[in-house]
Amino acid sequence: MQGDIEKVLIDRETIARRVEEVAGRITADLVPPGAAGAAGVPDDGAELTIIPILTGSIIFVADLIRRLPVRMRIRLISVSSYPGESTSSRGATILDHLTSVPEDLSGQHVLVIDDILDSGRTLGAVTQMLRARGPAALRTCVLLRKQRPEALAFPIDYVCFDIPDAFVVGYGLDYNDYYRNLPDIVTLKPEVIRG
Ligand code: IMP
Ligand code: MG
């Protein structure tokens, strides 16, 4: 597995520092200083619902939410976008049987979390579906954003890192479902990638 790595793009220490920073911003936006009680809930009494998009966001979400000292619930959502050995997005399908999001989100502050913003199709489909469920607020957060026009044009609240338009794996991101457990964000040697 290590032999397949071409280059480390973002190492684990840099990721950890940046995740901590972004968690601080999210917390400040959710709970303005002095506005919250000890329970750390948004000041309008709304509840926070974290919606991670499976599977790529799992490691990022695990690290991020432990740095958000607010009362929250987690609802998972599963989206299929990169079938198998492909490295380019082919549209996003929300897998309805794999979502635990309630039909009614009124009163909920929703934070959708994904690993990477590429074409924007995944987050676009997910936010459209969630908005229809009437949340009090809907914010979006990604670990990575690719430097391509569609990604840069997509409205997003929190981005940890902007990266070149290259295919990356590690820290949750996969190629053909492998490499998610690499602790750093890396590129793969061309001979490893078929799609
Ligand atoms: P989008 O719908 O094109 O924005 O693509 C977002 C989804 O595609 C992400 O949730 C990832 O699962 C996947 N994806 C996009 N770029 C990469 C990459 O460089 N490596 C691994 N997965 C990626
Ligand atoms: Mg994904």
PDB file of C-alpha atoms and ligand atoms in Angstrom:
ATOM      1  CA  MET A   1       0.000   0.000   0.000  1.00  0.00           C
ATOM      2  CA  GLN A   2       2.774   2.464   0.937  1.00  0.00           C
ATOM      3  CA  GLY A   3       4.549   1.538  -2.319  1.00  0.00           C
ATOM      4  CA  ASP A   4       1.589   2.847  -4.320  1.00  0.00           C
ATOM      5  CA  ILE A   5       2.027   6.396  -2.995  1.00  0.00           C
ATOM      6  CA  GLU A   6       3.406   8.933  -5.443  1.00  0.00           C
ATOM      7  CA  LYS A   7       3.535  11.972  -3.200  1.00  0.00           C
ATOM      8  CA  VAL A   8       2.243  13.172   0.168  1.00  0.00           C
ATOM      9  CA  LEU A   9       0.127  16.246  -0.544  1.00  0.00           C
ATOM     10  CA  ILE A  10      -1.003  17.043   3.017  1.00  0.00           C
ATOM     11  CA  ASP A  11       0.543  15.299   5.997  1.00  0.00           C
ATOM     12  CA  ARG A  12      -1.320  14.189   9.133  1.00  0.00           C
ATOM     13  CA  GLU A  13       0.026  16.979  11.369  1.00  0.00           C
ATOM     14  CA  THR A  14      -1.089  19.656   8.923  1.00  0.00           C
ATOM     15  CA  ILE A  15      -4.515  18.012   8.664  1.00  0.00           C
ATOM     16  CA  ALA A  16      -4.888  17.900  12.461  1.00  0.00           C
ATOM     17  CA  ARG A  17      -3.960  21.570  12.871  1.00  0.00           C
ATOM     18  CA  ARG A  18      -6.355  22.711  10.178  1.00  0.00           C
ATOM     19  CA  VAL A  19      -9.243  20.536  11.407  1.00  0.00           C
ATOM     20  CA  GLU A  20      -8.842  22.126  14.837  1.00  0.00           C
ATOM     21  CA  GLU A  21      -8.906  25.604  13.286  1.00  0.00           C
ATOM     22  CA  VAL A  22     -12.027  24.938  11.209  1.00  0.00           C
ATOM     23  CA  ALA A  23     -13.760  23.340  14.210  1.00  0.00           C
ATOM     24  CA  GLY A  24     -13.125  26.584  16.073  1.00  0.00           C
ATOM     25  CA  ARG A  25     -14.795  28.584  13.318  1.00  0.00           C
ATOM     26  CA  ILE A  26     -17.788  26.258  13.127  1.00  0.00           C
ATOM     27  CA  THR A  27     -18.225  26.431  16.897  1.00  0.00           C
ATOM     28  CA  ALA A  28     -18.016  30.231  16.897  1.00  0.00           C
ATOM     29  CA  ASP A  29     -20.616  30.453  14.114  1.00  0.00           C
ATOM     30  CA  LEU A  30     -22.952  28.046  15.875  1.00  0.00           C
ATOM     31  CA  VAL A  31     -22.521  29.434  19.327  1.00  0.00           C
ATOM     32  CA  PRO A  32     -21.499  33.103  19.300  1.00  0.00           C
ATOM     33  CA  PRO A  33     -19.443  33.878  22.428  1.00  0.00           C
ATOM     34  CA  GLY A  34     -21.706  34.608  25.378  1.00  0.00           C
ATOM     35  CA  ALA A  35     -24.820  33.518  23.452  1.00  0.00           C
ATOM     36  CA  ALA A  36     -24.976  29.956  24.634  1.00  0.00           C
ATOM     37  CA  GLY A  37     -25.652  28.331  27.912  1.00  0.00           C
ATOM     38  CA  ALA A  38     -23.390  25.675  29.346  1.00  0.00           C
ATOM     39  CA  ALA A  39     -25.117  23.122  27.118  1.00  0.00           C
ATOM     40  CA  GLY A  40     -23.501  24.701  24.053  1.00  0.00           C
ATOM     41  CA  VAL A  41     -26.617  24.707  21.896  1.00  0.00           C
ATOM     42  CA  PRO A  42     -27.233  27.332  19.196  1.00  0.00           C
ATOM     43  CA  ASP A  43     -28.796  30.409  20.821  1.00  0.00           C
ATOM     44  CA  ASP A  44     -32.192  30.061  19.144  1.00  0.00           C
ATOM     45  CA  GLY A  45     -32.624  26.749  20.927  1.00  0.00           C
ATOM     46  CA  ALA A  46     -32.142  24.735  17.740  1.00  0.00           C
ATOM     47  CA  GLU A  47     -30.348  21.446  17.807  1.00  0.00           C
ATOM     48  CA  LEU A  48     -27.310  20.588  15.736  1.00  0.00           C
ATOM     49  CA  THR A  49     -27.576  17.675  13.341  1.00  0.00           C
ATOM     50  CA  ILE A  50     -24.351  16.518  11.718  1.00  0.00           C
ATOM     51  CA  ILE A  51     -24.875  14.793   8.379  1.00  0.00           C
ATOM     52  CA  PRO A  52     -21.730  13.013   7.179  1.00  0.00           C
ATOM     53  CA  ILE A  53     -21.732  11.753   3.599  1.00  0.00           C
ATOM     54  CA  LEU A  54     -20.477   8.176   3.589  1.00  0.00           C
ATOM     55  CA  THR A  55     -17.936   6.737   3.153  1.00  0.00           C
ATOM     56  CA  GLY A  56     -15.209   9.249   2.401  1.00  0.00           C
ATOM     57  CA  SER A  57     -15.965  11.625   5.264  1.00  0.00           C
ATOM     58  CA  ILE A  58     -15.708   9.127   8.137  1.00  0.00           C
ATOM     59  CA  ILE A  59     -12.207   9.941   9.335  1.00  0.00           C
ATOM     60  CA  PHE A  60     -12.608  13.689   8.887  1.00  0.00           C
ATOM     61  CA  VAL A  61     -15.941  13.629  10.730  1.00  0.00           C
ATOM     62  CA  ALA A  62     -14.531  11.571  13.586  1.00  0.00           C
ATOM     63  CA  ASP A  63     -11.739  14.111  14.080  1.00  0.00           C
ATOM     64  CA  LEU A  64     -13.887  17.196  13.512  1.00  0.00           C
ATOM     65  CA  ILE A  65     -16.824  16.420  15.793  1.00  0.00           C
ATOM     66  CA  ARG A  66     -14.558  15.714  18.762  1.00  0.00           C
ATOM     67  CA  ARG A  67     -13.499  19.341  18.446  1.00  0.00           C
ATOM     68  CA  LEU A  68     -17.072  20.696  18.374  1.00  0.00           C
ATOM     69  CA  PRO A  69     -18.167  21.133  21.995  1.00  0.00           C
ATOM     70  CA  VAL A  70     -21.860  21.393  21.156  1.00  0.00           C
ATOM     71  CA  ARG A  71     -24.842  19.154  21.661  1.00  0.00           C
ATOM     72  CA  MET A  72     -25.346  17.208  18.434  1.00  0.00           C
ATOM     73  CA  ARG A  73     -26.845  14.223  16.759  1.00  0.00           C
ATOM     74  CA  ILE A  74     -25.393  12.364  13.777  1.00  0.00           C
ATOM     75  CA  ARG A  75     -27.449  11.211  10.794  1.00  0.00           C
ATOM     76  CA  LEU A  76     -25.644   9.352   8.055  1.00  0.00           C
ATOM     77  CA  ILE A  77     -26.259   9.634   4.359  1.00  0.00           C
ATOM     78  CA  SER A  78     -24.891   7.460   1.590  1.00  0.00           C
ATOM     79  CA  VAL A  79     -24.279   8.718  -1.919  1.00  0.00           C
ATOM     80  CA  SER A  80     -22.889   6.855  -4.861  1.00  0.00           C
ATOM     81  CA  SER A  81     -20.762   8.984  -7.186  1.00  0.00           C
ATOM     82  CA  TYR A  82     -17.482   7.315  -8.260  1.00  0.00           C
ATOM     83  CA  PRO A  83     -18.272   3.769  -9.309  1.00  0.00           C
ATOM     84  CA  GLY A  84     -15.388   1.347  -8.798  1.00  0.00           C
ATOM     85  CA  GLU A  85     -12.138   2.044 -10.546  1.00  0.00           C
ATOM     86  CA  SER A  86     -13.140   5.436 -11.874  1.00  0.00           C
ATOM     87  CA  THR A  87     -11.424   8.687 -10.988  1.00  0.00           C
ATOM     88  CA  SER A  88     -13.942  11.103 -12.413  1.00  0.00           C
ATOM     89  CA  SER A  89     -17.355  11.948 -11.037  1.00  0.00           C
ATOM     90  CA  ARG A  90     -20.365  10.609 -12.947  1.00  0.00           C
ATOM     91  CA  GLY A  91     -23.190  12.273 -11.093  1.00  0.00           C
ATOM     92  CA  ALA A  92     -24.527  11.582  -7.629  1.00  0.00           C
ATOM     93  CA  THR A  93     -27.273   9.251  -6.490  1.00  0.00           C
ATOM     94  CA  ILE A  94     -28.547   9.380  -2.940  1.00  0.00           C
ATOM     95  CA  LEU A  95     -29.050   5.831  -1.728  1.00  0.00           C
ATOM     96  CA  ASP A  96     -32.408   6.199   0.004  1.00  0.00           C
ATOM     97  CA  HIS A  97     -32.220   2.917   1.838  1.00  0.00           C
ATOM     98  CA  LEU A  98     -28.962   4.092   3.396  1.00  0.00           C
ATOM     99  CA  THR A  99     -30.014   7.338   4.982  1.00  0.00           C
ATOM    100  CA  SER A 100     -31.023   7.986   8.564  1.00  0.00           C
ATOM    101  CA  VAL A 101     -32.068  11.597   7.981  1.00  0.00           C
ATOM    102  CA  PRO A 102     -35.558  12.407   9.338  1.00  0.00           C
ATOM    103  CA  GLU A 103     -38.219  13.652   6.911  1.00  0.00           C
ATOM    104  CA  ASP A 104     -38.743  16.767   9.022  1.00  0.00           C
ATOM    105  CA  LEU A 105     -35.709  18.842   9.959  1.00  0.00           C
ATOM    106  CA  SER A 106     -37.530  21.913  11.252  1.00  0.00           C
ATOM    107  CA  GLY A 107     -35.734  23.469  14.201  1.00  0.00           C
ATOM    108  CA  GLN A 108     -32.505  21.674  13.304  1.00  0.00           C
ATOM    109  CA  HIS A 109     -29.199  23.363  12.495  1.00  0.00           C
ATOM    110  CA  VAL A 110     -27.785  21.025   9.876  1.00  0.00           C
ATOM    111  CA  LEU A 111     -24.096  20.677   9.044  1.00  0.00           C
ATOM    112  CA  VAL A 112     -23.396  18.480   6.016  1.00  0.00           C
ATOM    113  CA  ILE A 113     -19.871  17.100   5.868  1.00  0.00           C
ATOM    114  CA  ASP A 114     -18.117  15.575   2.868  1.00  0.00           C
ATOM    115  CA  ASP A 115     -14.557  14.602   2.100  1.00  0.00           C
ATOM    116  CA  ILE A 116     -14.061  16.537  -1.124  1.00  0.00           C
ATOM    117  CA  LEU A 117     -15.780  19.038  -3.368  1.00  0.00           C
ATOM    118  CA  ASP A 118     -15.050  18.086  -6.963  1.00  0.00           C
ATOM    119  CA  SER A 119     -17.869  18.631  -9.489  1.00  0.00           C
ATOM    120  CA  GLY A 120     -20.273  19.676  -6.716  1.00  0.00           C
ATOM    121  CA  ARG A 121     -22.851  17.105  -7.808  1.00  0.00           C
ATOM    122  CA  THR A 122     -22.805  15.190  -4.534  1.00  0.00           C
ATOM    123  CA  LEU A 123     -23.223  18.174  -2.244  1.00  0.00           C
ATOM    124  CA  GLY A 124     -25.675  19.725  -4.697  1.00  0.00           C
ATOM    125  CA  ALA A 125     -27.945  16.668  -4.590  1.00  0.00           C
ATOM    126  CA  VAL A 126     -27.659  16.309  -0.822  1.00  0.00           C
ATOM    127  CA  THR A 127     -28.316  19.959   0.024  1.00  0.00           C
ATOM    128  CA  GLN A 128     -31.291  20.057  -2.334  1.00  0.00           C
ATOM    129  CA  MET A 129     -32.815  17.028  -0.637  1.00  0.00           C
ATOM    130  CA  LEU A 130     -32.146  18.437   2.840  1.00  0.00           C
ATOM    131  CA  ARG A 131     -33.415  21.929   2.134  1.00  0.00           C
ATOM    132  CA  ALA A 132     -36.791  20.423   1.232  1.00  0.00           C
ATOM    133  CA  ARG A 133     -36.961  19.051   4.782  1.00  0.00           C
ATOM    134  CA  GLY A 134     -37.073  22.531   6.282  1.00  0.00           C
ATOM    135  CA  PRO A 135     -34.000  22.870   8.540  1.00  0.00           C
ATOM    136  CA  ALA A 136     -33.580  26.101  10.551  1.00  0.00           C
ATOM    137  CA  ALA A 137     -30.094  26.427   9.022  1.00  0.00           C
ATOM    138  CA  LEU A 138     -28.103  24.399   6.520  1.00  0.00           C
ATOM    139  CA  ARG A 139     -24.311  24.638   6.348  1.00  0.00           C
ATOM    140  CA  THR A 140     -21.768  22.649   4.379  1.00  0.00           C
ATOM    141  CA  CYS A 141     -18.214  21.629   5.194  1.00  0.00           C
ATOM    142  CA  VAL A 142     -15.576  19.769   3.208  1.00  0.00           C
ATOM    143  CA  LEU A 143     -12.063  18.648   3.965  1.00  0.00           C
ATOM    144  CA  LEU A 144     -10.818  19.313   0.420  1.00  0.00           C
ATOM    145  CA  ARG A 145     -11.838  21.435  -2.529  1.00  0.00           C
ATOM    146  CA  LYS A 146     -10.346  20.871  -5.964  1.00  0.00           C
ATOM    147  CA  GLN A 147      -9.180  23.844  -7.960  1.00  0.00           C
ATOM    148  CA  ARG A 148     -11.639  23.496 -10.798  1.00  0.00           C
ATOM    149  CA  PRO A 149     -14.285  26.016 -11.859  1.00  0.00           C
ATOM    150  CA  GLU A 150     -17.321  23.947 -10.778  1.00  0.00           C
ATOM    151  CA  ALA A 151     -15.922  23.429  -7.293  1.00  0.00           C
ATOM    152  CA  LEU A 152     -14.860  27.042  -6.859  1.00  0.00           C
ATOM    153  CA  ALA A 153     -18.287  28.264  -7.984  1.00  0.00           C
ATOM    154  CA  PHE A 154     -20.138  25.997  -5.561  1.00  0.00           C
ATOM    155  CA  PRO A 155     -21.360  27.836  -2.425  1.00  0.00           C
ATOM    156  CA  ILE A 156     -19.771  26.200   0.617  1.00  0.00           C
ATOM    157  CA  ASP A 157     -19.381  27.359   4.214  1.00  0.00           C
ATOM    158  CA  TYR A 158     -16.205  25.633   5.379  1.00  0.00           C
ATOM    159  CA  VAL A 159     -13.237  24.312   3.385  1.00  0.00           C
ATOM    160  CA  CYS A 160     -10.161  22.930   5.124  1.00  0.00           C
ATOM    161  CA  PHE A 161      -7.810  22.765   2.123  1.00  0.00           C
ATOM    162  CA  ASP A 162      -7.792  23.818  -1.512  1.00  0.00           C
ATOM    163  CA  ILE A 163      -5.874  21.294  -3.590  1.00  0.00           C
ATOM    164  CA  PRO A 164      -4.847  21.007  -7.256  1.00  0.00           C
ATOM    165  CA  ASP A 165      -7.231  19.207  -9.623  1.00  0.00           C
ATOM    166  CA  ALA A 166      -5.598  15.823  -9.032  1.00  0.00           C
ATOM    167  CA  PHE A 167      -6.942  12.508  -7.784  1.00  0.00           C
ATOM    168  CA  VAL A 168      -6.085  11.987  -4.106  1.00  0.00           C
ATOM    169  CA  VAL A 169      -6.610   9.255  -1.528  1.00  0.00           C
ATOM    170  CA  GLY A 170      -6.086   8.750   2.184  1.00  0.00           C
ATOM    171  CA  TYR A 171      -7.664  10.143   5.371  1.00  0.00           C
ATOM    172  CA  GLY A 172     -10.973   8.609   4.244  1.00  0.00           C
ATOM    173  CA  LEU A 173     -10.694   9.125   0.499  1.00  0.00           C
ATOM    174  CA  ASP A 174     -10.522   6.045  -1.666  1.00  0.00           C
ATOM    175  CA  TYR A 175      -9.584   4.613  -5.006  1.00  0.00           C
ATOM    176  CA  ASN A 176     -11.845   1.633  -5.752  1.00  0.00           C
ATOM    177  CA  ASP A 177     -12.573   1.586  -1.983  1.00  0.00           C
ATOM    178  CA  TYR A 178      -8.926   1.121  -0.994  1.00  0.00           C
ATOM    179  CA  TYR A 179      -6.448   3.490   0.692  1.00  0.00           C
ATOM    180  CA  ARG A 180      -8.980   5.144   3.045  1.00  0.00           C
ATOM    181  CA  ASN A 181      -6.832   4.194   6.036  1.00  0.00           C
ATOM    182  CA  LEU A 182      -3.738   6.103   4.893  1.00  0.00           C
ATOM    183  CA  PRO A 183      -3.196   8.810   7.538  1.00  0.00           C
ATOM    184  CA  ASP A 184      -1.978  11.437   5.041  1.00  0.00           C
ATOM    185  CA  ILE A 185      -3.613  12.795   1.892  1.00  0.00           C
ATOM    186  CA  VAL A 186      -1.576  11.497  -1.051  1.00  0.00           C
ATOM    187  CA  THR A 187      -1.511  11.031  -4.798  1.00  0.00           C
ATOM    188  CA  LEU A 188      -1.050   7.561  -6.286  1.00  0.00           C
ATOM    189  CA  LYS A 189       1.489   6.425  -8.838  1.00  0.00           C
ATOM    190  CA  PRO A 190      -0.056   6.540 -12.348  1.00  0.00           C
ATOM    191  CA  GLU A 191       0.447   2.792 -12.859  1.00  0.00           C
ATOM    192  CA  VAL A 192      -1.856   2.081  -9.867  1.00  0.00           C
ATOM    193  CA  ILE A 193      -4.757   4.019 -11.369  1.00  0.00           C
ATOM    194  CA  ARG A 194      -6.696   2.432 -14.188  1.00  0.00           C
ATOM    195  CA  GLY A 195      -9.707   4.752 -14.632  1.00  0.00           C
TER     196      GLY A 195
HETATM  197  P1  IMP B   1     -18.493  15.576  -6.717  1.00  0.00           P
HETATM  198  O1  IMP B   1     -19.903  15.079  -6.619  1.00  0.00           O
HETATM  199  O2  IMP B   1     -17.962  15.533  -8.121  1.00  0.00           O
HETATM  200  O3  IMP B   1     -18.246  16.907  -6.044  1.00  0.00           O
HETATM  201  O4  IMP B   1     -17.587  14.498  -6.053  1.00  0.00           O
HETATM  202  C1  IMP B   1     -17.540  14.338  -4.725  1.00  0.00           C
HETATM  203  C2  IMP B   1     -17.312  12.881  -4.395  1.00  0.00           C
HETATM  204  O5  IMP B   1     -16.469  12.238  -5.339  1.00  0.00           O
HETATM  205  C3  IMP B   1     -16.606  12.831  -3.066  1.00  0.00           C
HETATM  206  O6  IMP B   1     -17.527  12.588  -2.037  1.00  0.00           O
HETATM  207  C4  IMP B   1     -15.633  11.702  -3.235  1.00  0.00           C
HETATM  208  O7  IMP B   1     -16.212  10.513  -2.773  1.00  0.00           O
HETATM  209  C5  IMP B   1     -15.405  11.557  -4.697  1.00  0.00           C
HETATM  210  N1  IMP B   1     -14.120  12.164  -5.112  1.00  0.00           N
HETATM  211  C6  IMP B   1     -13.935  13.315  -5.798  1.00  0.00           C
HETATM  212  N2  IMP B   1     -12.629  13.570  -5.999  1.00  0.00           N
HETATM  213  C7  IMP B   1     -11.960  12.546  -5.418  1.00  0.00           C
HETATM  214  C8  IMP B   1     -10.555  12.241  -5.277  1.00  0.00           C
HETATM  215  O8  IMP B   1      -9.639  12.963  -5.726  1.00  0.00           O
HETATM  216  N3  IMP B   1     -10.269  11.101  -4.617  1.00  0.00           N
HETATM  217  C9  IMP B   1     -11.211  10.282  -4.092  1.00  0.00           C
HETATM  218  N4  IMP B   1     -12.518  10.533  -4.193  1.00  0.00           N
HETATM  219  C10 IMP B   1     -12.893  11.649  -4.857  1.00  0.00           C
HETATM  220 MG    MG B   2     -17.496  10.265  -1.093  1.00  0.00          MG
END
